[in-house]
Amino acid sequence: MLFNLLAFGFLAASSVAGTATRVARSEGLSVVPEFLGDRAPRMVAPEAVARVMEDRMSNAVRMRRGLPIKPPHRRERNVVRDEQPSSTLTTRTGYIKVTTTTGNAEFLGYLAINSNTGLFKVSQSDGVLVKIPYNPAANVWRANIETINGYTEYTFVGGIQGAMSPSSDVGSTKPNYLSLGAVVETASLAPPTPGLNSLSAPNSADIESAMWIITPNDNIYVDWVNSDSSKPGVFLVYHTATGSFALTGSLPNFRNAFGDGTSASAPTVRFDLVGAMEQAP
């Protein structure tokens, strides 16, 4: 199940009936032992048998019997054709707009880089420019979000095991969380993989980059994969005290551990790709 993005650095058997085949031996008919796969033999007339036998003669035998030789058999060369894909992926470029989903939908700003912490923050003026693959033939698709004017070493927006989280596995009964930062690319649907990132550099930490689900309307959802390849369903929240984003499987656990227990301390948020930054209303 896909969950809307929320805010802090977390981010048949088929059966075939067999038919018994009876071969009739009627007067004037013979059986030619010609089989195609497991099909039953065909019944043909005697003159057809002669034609078949003649057709199977080699040219040497045909010449000895005064028959015309057969023309050479030309085999067609296999031609490998490039098949066009059913759909062509394109790329959309823009900024990630951040809006709360707790209470009234409040515009917070745009995803931006906090160079002091190595995590993403919100800004109303200096959002990071990103590019996202777009599949016009799909309803939703999994993708990386790549930054254009972000970190040069870690160019993808992804989840990083939180500095105070004992594990990168999240769930409804777990207090664990993930920070949202810049990471190197990881494979689609891969479980958390140790990799370089903007939070723990120069050391590695468990990360995922291909955790985003995109819709044709440019809505962005998160779909984290745990170490056992399960998809726990996570909330993307904005941690107001640190001004960063996180992913958690349990809002109460996270808010109690890192806030005052209220939604105001870590409101859930959503991400949308927009073509240009606009001033807050």
Tab-separated table of C-alpha atoms in Angstrom:
chain	number	residue	atom	x	y	z
A	1	MET	CA	0.000	0.000	0.000
A	2	LEU	CA	1.316	3.369	-0.943
A	3	PHE	CA	1.275	6.175	1.579
A	4	ASN	CA	1.409	9.876	0.915
A	5	LEU	CA	4.745	11.465	1.669
A	6	LEU	CA	4.980	12.905	5.195
A	7	ALA	CA	7.860	15.194	6.736
A	8	PHE	CA	11.719	14.670	8.714
A	9	GLY	CA	14.569	12.987	7.137
A	10	PHE	CA	12.899	9.296	6.925
A	11	LEU	CA	11.667	8.774	5.030
A	12	ALA	CA	-3.557	-20.633	-14.075
A	13	ALA	CA	-3.335	-23.596	-13.506
A	14	SER	CA	-4.672	-24.666	-16.756
A	15	SER	CA	-5.783	-28.186	-17.664
A	16	VAL	CA	-5.681	-29.761	-21.125
A	17	ALA	CA	-8.102	-32.547	-21.886
A	18	GLY	CA	-6.405	-35.340	-23.758
A	19	THR	CA	-8.334	-36.953	-26.608
A	20	ALA	CA	-7.768	-40.565	-27.568
A	21	THR	CA	-7.189	-40.837	-31.282
A	22	ARG	CA	-8.294	-43.876	-33.207
A	23	VAL	CA	-6.619	-44.490	-36.579
A	24	ALA	CA	-9.066	-45.956	-39.092
A	25	ARG	CA	-7.707	-48.329	-41.685
A	26	SER	CA	-10.374	-48.108	-44.356
A	27	GLU	CA	-10.059	-49.536	-47.830
A	28	GLY	CA	-8.091	-47.256	-50.142
A	29	LEU	CA	-6.428	-45.382	-47.263
A	30	SER	CA	-2.968	-45.703	-45.789
A	31	VAL	CA	-1.256	-44.150	-42.821
A	32	VAL	CA	1.722	-41.907	-43.513
A	33	PRO	CA	3.909	-41.705	-40.375
A	34	GLU	CA	4.106	-37.933	-40.368
A	35	PHE	CA	3.856	-36.382	-36.894
A	36	LEU	CA	3.833	-32.806	-35.813
A	37	GLY	CA	4.762	-32.751	-32.148
A	38	ASP	CA	2.369	-35.133	-30.418
A	39	ARG	CA	-0.429	-34.828	-32.951
A	40	ALA	CA	-2.078	-37.970	-34.318
A	41	PRO	CA	-1.006	-39.229	-37.772
A	42	ARG	CA	-2.736	-37.921	-40.846
A	43	MET	CA	-4.714	-40.195	-43.166
A	44	VAL	CA	-3.925	-39.790	-46.846
A	45	ALA	CA	-4.704	-41.602	-50.073
A	46	PRO	CA	-2.114	-43.973	-51.700
A	47	GLU	CA	-1.264	-41.539	-54.510
A	48	ALA	CA	-0.396	-38.956	-51.883
A	49	VAL	CA	1.972	-41.472	-50.317
A	50	ALA	CA	3.841	-41.760	-53.618
A	51	ARG	CA	4.126	-38.003	-53.902
A	52	VAL	CA	5.464	-37.746	-50.364
A	53	MET	CA	8.045	-40.472	-50.965
A	54	GLU	CA	9.117	-38.844	-54.221
A	55	ASP	CA	9.415	-35.469	-52.597
A	56	ARG	CA	11.713	-36.908	-49.939
A	57	MET	CA	14.127	-38.464	-52.435
A	58	SER	CA	17.581	-36.970	-52.703
A	59	ASN	CA	18.596	-35.490	-56.056
A	60	ALA	CA	20.996	-38.432	-56.607
A	61	VAL	CA	18.146	-40.947	-56.269
A	62	ARG	CA	15.892	-38.785	-58.427
A	63	MET	CA	18.520	-38.686	-61.232
A	64	ARG	CA	18.920	-42.479	-61.145
A	65	ARG	CA	15.158	-42.822	-61.550
A	66	GLY	CA	14.965	-40.279	-64.355
A	67	LEU	CA	13.118	-37.722	-62.270
A	68	PRO	CA	13.820	-33.999	-62.438
A	69	ILE	CA	16.048	-32.723	-59.685
A	70	LYS	CA	14.662	-30.438	-57.037
A	71	PRO	CA	15.723	-26.782	-56.945
A	72	PRO	CA	18.040	-25.808	-54.085
A	73	HIS	CA	16.290	-24.945	-50.858
A	74	ARG	CA	17.128	-21.421	-49.785
A	75	ARG	CA	16.933	-20.713	-46.118
A	76	GLU	CA	15.837	-17.288	-45.068
A	77	ARG	CA	18.306	-15.484	-42.901
A	78	ASN	CA	17.059	-14.494	-39.507
A	79	VAL	CA	16.715	-10.766	-39.398
A	80	VAL	CA	16.995	-9.140	-36.004
A	81	ARG	CA	14.766	-6.121	-35.805
A	82	ASP	CA	14.918	-3.482	-33.161
A	83	GLU	CA	11.633	-3.540	-31.317
A	84	GLN	CA	10.295	-0.208	-30.265
A	85	PRO	CA	9.388	-0.005	-26.599
A	86	SER	CA	5.699	0.265	-25.794
A	87	SER	CA	6.393	3.592	-24.175
A	88	THR	CA	9.289	5.982	-24.078
A	89	LEU	CA	10.503	7.343	-20.776
A	90	THR	CA	11.047	11.053	-20.688
A	91	THR	CA	12.287	13.325	-17.927
A	92	ARG	CA	10.455	16.036	-16.047
A	93	THR	CA	12.383	18.796	-14.350
A	94	GLY	CA	11.207	21.072	-11.581
A	95	TYR	CA	11.005	21.665	-7.852
A	96	ILE	CA	9.426	19.610	-5.091
A	97	LYS	CA	6.625	21.511	-3.399
A	98	VAL	CA	6.029	20.634	0.264
A	99	THR	CA	2.515	20.873	1.765
A	100	THR	CA	1.245	19.612	5.108
A	101	THR	CA	-1.485	16.996	5.201
A	102	THR	CA	-2.171	17.366	8.926
A	103	GLY	CA	-5.057	19.762	9.505
A	104	ASN	CA	-5.258	22.489	6.865
A	105	ALA	CA	-3.054	21.993	3.824
A	106	GLU	CA	-0.310	24.490	4.583
A	107	PHE	CA	2.327	25.361	2.006
A	108	LEU	CA	5.733	25.059	3.699
A	109	GLY	CA	8.043	25.747	0.782
A	110	TYR	CA	10.246	23.694	-1.523
A	111	LEU	CA	12.707	20.914	-0.918
A	112	ALA	CA	16.128	22.471	-0.384
A	113	ILE	CA	19.568	21.503	0.909
A	114	ASN	CA	20.716	22.291	4.422
A	115	SER	CA	24.492	22.327	4.048
A	116	ASN	CA	24.928	22.496	7.830
A	117	THR	CA	23.245	19.162	8.520
A	118	GLY	CA	23.546	17.364	5.194
A	119	LEU	CA	19.784	16.831	5.176
A	120	PHE	CA	16.973	18.350	3.169
A	121	LYS	CA	14.942	21.249	4.525
A	122	VAL	CA	12.222	23.545	3.200
A	123	SER	CA	12.822	26.921	1.602
A	124	GLN	CA	10.566	29.359	-0.183
A	125	SER	CA	13.307	30.766	-2.377
A	126	ASP	CA	16.226	28.370	-2.950
A	127	GLY	CA	14.678	24.993	-3.690
A	128	VAL	CA	16.821	22.287	-5.248
A	129	LEU	CA	16.156	21.588	-8.923
A	130	VAL	CA	15.377	17.925	-9.604
A	131	LYS	CA	14.633	15.655	-12.543
A	132	ILE	CA	12.316	12.643	-12.448
A	133	PRO	CA	11.701	9.952	-15.102
A	134	TYR	CA	8.216	10.192	-16.582
A	135	ASN	CA	6.313	7.242	-18.044
A	136	PRO	CA	3.270	8.435	-20.043
A	137	ALA	CA	1.920	4.890	-20.414
A	138	ALA	CA	1.765	4.017	-16.703
A	139	ASN	CA	-0.595	4.913	-13.884
A	140	VAL	CA	2.243	4.937	-11.335
A	141	TRP	CA	5.901	4.028	-11.539
A	142	ARG	CA	8.922	3.692	-9.257
A	143	ALA	CA	11.745	6.129	-9.856
A	144	ASN	CA	14.758	7.957	-8.535
A	145	ILE	CA	14.669	11.679	-7.859
A	146	GLU	CA	17.930	13.170	-9.058
A	147	THR	CA	19.145	16.606	-8.026
A	148	ILE	CA	20.610	18.928	-10.650
A	149	ASN	CA	22.062	21.654	-8.472
A	150	GLY	CA	22.597	19.618	-5.304
A	151	TYR	CA	25.514	17.617	-3.978
A	152	THR	CA	27.984	16.454	-6.606
A	153	GLU	CA	28.944	13.249	-4.752
A	154	TYR	CA	25.414	12.153	-3.826
A	155	THR	CA	22.940	13.236	-6.450
A	156	PHE	CA	19.756	11.384	-5.455
A	157	VAL	CA	17.082	12.206	-2.887
A	158	GLY	CA	16.743	9.204	-0.606
A	159	GLY	CA	16.254	7.709	2.818
A	160	ILE	CA	19.143	7.292	5.261
A	161	GLN	CA	19.117	5.360	8.508
A	162	GLY	CA	18.539	7.977	11.197
A	163	ALA	CA	21.486	8.870	13.406
A	164	MET	CA	19.474	7.863	16.502
A	165	SER	CA	17.689	4.920	14.898
A	166	PRO	CA	18.962	1.430	15.791
A	167	SER	CA	17.857	0.022	12.438
A	168	SER	CA	16.785	1.068	8.956
A	169	ASP	CA	13.711	-1.174	9.204
A	170	VAL	CA	10.551	0.776	9.967
A	171	GLY	CA	7.027	-0.295	10.840
A	172	SER	CA	3.910	0.486	12.805
A	173	THR	CA	5.362	-1.038	15.988
A	174	LYS	CA	8.923	0.201	15.552
A	175	PRO	CA	10.364	3.507	16.848
A	176	ASN	CA	12.931	3.549	14.035
A	177	TYR	CA	13.084	6.355	11.498
A	178	LEU	CA	14.934	7.425	8.365
A	179	SER	CA	16.338	10.827	7.529
A	180	LEU	CA	15.851	12.407	4.117
A	181	GLY	CA	19.153	13.357	2.533
A	182	ALA	CA	21.305	13.061	-0.559
A	183	VAL	CA	22.436	9.525	-1.425
A	184	VAL	CA	24.100	7.542	-4.169
A	185	GLU	CA	21.861	5.497	-6.447
A	186	THR	CA	20.515	2.114	-5.335
A	187	ALA	CA	18.652	-0.523	-7.327
A	188	SER	CA	14.879	-0.461	-7.637
A	189	LEU	CA	13.100	-2.489	-4.921
A	190	ALA	CA	16.434	-3.267	-3.261
A	191	PRO	CA	16.393	-3.449	0.558
A	192	PRO	CA	18.471	-0.917	2.533
A	193	THR	CA	22.027	-0.942	1.241
A	194	PRO	CA	25.127	0.546	2.922
A	195	GLY	CA	26.127	3.523	0.797
A	196	LEU	CA	27.601	6.991	0.817
A	197	ASN	CA	25.310	9.846	1.722
A	198	SER	CA	25.249	13.444	2.899
A	199	LEU	CA	24.397	12.597	6.527
A	200	SER	CA	27.029	10.070	7.563
A	201	ALA	CA	29.805	11.013	5.097
A	202	PRO	CA	32.563	9.994	4.857
A	203	ASN	CA	31.102	6.835	6.391
A	204	SER	CA	28.399	4.687	4.832
A	205	ALA	CA	24.923	4.067	6.227
A	206	ASP	CA	21.864	2.117	5.098
A	207	ILE	CA	20.202	4.011	2.242
A	208	GLU	CA	17.630	3.736	-0.541
A	209	SER	CA	17.191	6.018	-3.544
A	210	ALA	CA	14.628	4.260	-5.771
A	211	MET	CA	11.896	4.521	-3.143
A	212	TRP	CA	9.675	7.062	-4.892
A	213	ILE	CA	6.372	6.375	-6.612
A	214	ILE	CA	5.363	8.933	-9.241
A	215	THR	CA	1.929	9.586	-10.773
A	216	PRO	CA	1.033	11.268	-14.084
A	217	ASN	CA	-0.189	14.267	-12.033
A	218	ASP	CA	3.330	14.703	-10.592
A	219	ASN	CA	2.336	13.520	-7.122
A	220	ILE	CA	5.238	11.900	-5.297
A	221	TYR	CA	4.769	9.079	-2.787
A	222	VAL	CA	7.267	7.081	-0.789
A	223	ASP	CA	7.499	3.284	-0.772
A	224	TRP	CA	10.343	2.172	1.513
A	225	VAL	CA	11.523	-1.444	1.384
A	226	ASN	CA	12.696	-3.114	4.612
A	227	SER	CA	15.638	-5.516	4.869
A	228	ASP	CA	13.275	-8.491	4.503
A	229	SER	CA	11.915	-6.939	1.262
A	230	SER	CA	8.589	-6.078	2.906
A	231	LYS	CA	6.933	-2.716	2.320
A	232	PRO	CA	5.810	-1.456	5.716
A	233	GLY	CA	4.044	1.725	4.643
A	234	VAL	CA	5.620	4.890	5.964
A	235	PHE	CA	4.757	8.486	6.785
A	236	LEU	CA	6.808	11.398	5.540
A	237	VAL	CA	6.938	14.047	8.252
A	238	TYR	CA	8.531	17.428	8.741
A	239	HIS	CA	10.374	17.693	12.055
A	240	THR	CA	9.818	21.292	13.034
A	241	ALA	CA	12.491	21.404	15.761
A	242	THR	CA	15.322	20.537	13.369
A	243	GLY	CA	13.744	21.750	10.131
A	244	SER	CA	14.317	18.400	8.427
A	245	PHE	CA	12.321	15.475	7.058
A	246	ALA	CA	11.952	11.914	8.272
A	247	LEU	CA	10.228	8.679	7.341
A	248	THR	CA	8.590	6.642	10.080
A	249	GLY	CA	6.229	3.711	10.296
A	250	SER	CA	4.724	4.963	13.563
A	251	LEU	CA	3.669	8.563	14.037
A	252	PRO	CA	3.004	8.227	17.807
A	253	ASN	CA	6.380	6.615	18.473
A	254	PHE	CA	8.259	9.221	16.462
A	255	ARG	CA	6.394	12.206	17.844
A	256	ASN	CA	6.803	11.009	21.412
A	257	ALA	CA	10.513	10.260	20.961
A	258	PHE	CA	11.522	13.356	18.991
A	259	GLY	CA	8.764	15.879	19.668
A	260	ASP	CA	6.146	16.775	22.223
A	261	GLY	CA	3.788	14.040	21.114
A	262	THR	CA	1.588	16.368	19.066
A	263	SER	CA	1.133	16.561	15.314
A	264	ALA	CA	2.493	20.111	15.377
A	265	SER	CA	5.934	18.790	16.308
A	266	ALA	CA	6.048	16.534	13.249
A	267	PRO	CA	3.226	17.171	10.773
A	268	THR	CA	2.791	14.807	7.874
A	269	VAL	CA	3.516	16.312	4.463
A	270	ARG	CA	3.158	15.591	0.762
A	271	PHE	CA	5.519	16.159	-2.161
A	272	ASP	CA	4.499	17.370	-5.616
A	273	LEU	CA	6.674	18.217	-8.596
A	274	VAL	CA	6.095	21.747	-9.887
A	275	GLY	CA	7.668	23.518	-12.809
A	276	ALA	CA	8.586	26.714	-11.017
A	277	MET	CA	8.825	28.104	-7.509
A	278	GLU	CA	6.066	30.518	-6.497
A	279	GLN	CA	5.891	32.886	-3.610
A	280	ALA	CA	3.913	31.731	-0.592
A	281	PRO	CA	0.338	33.068	-0.599
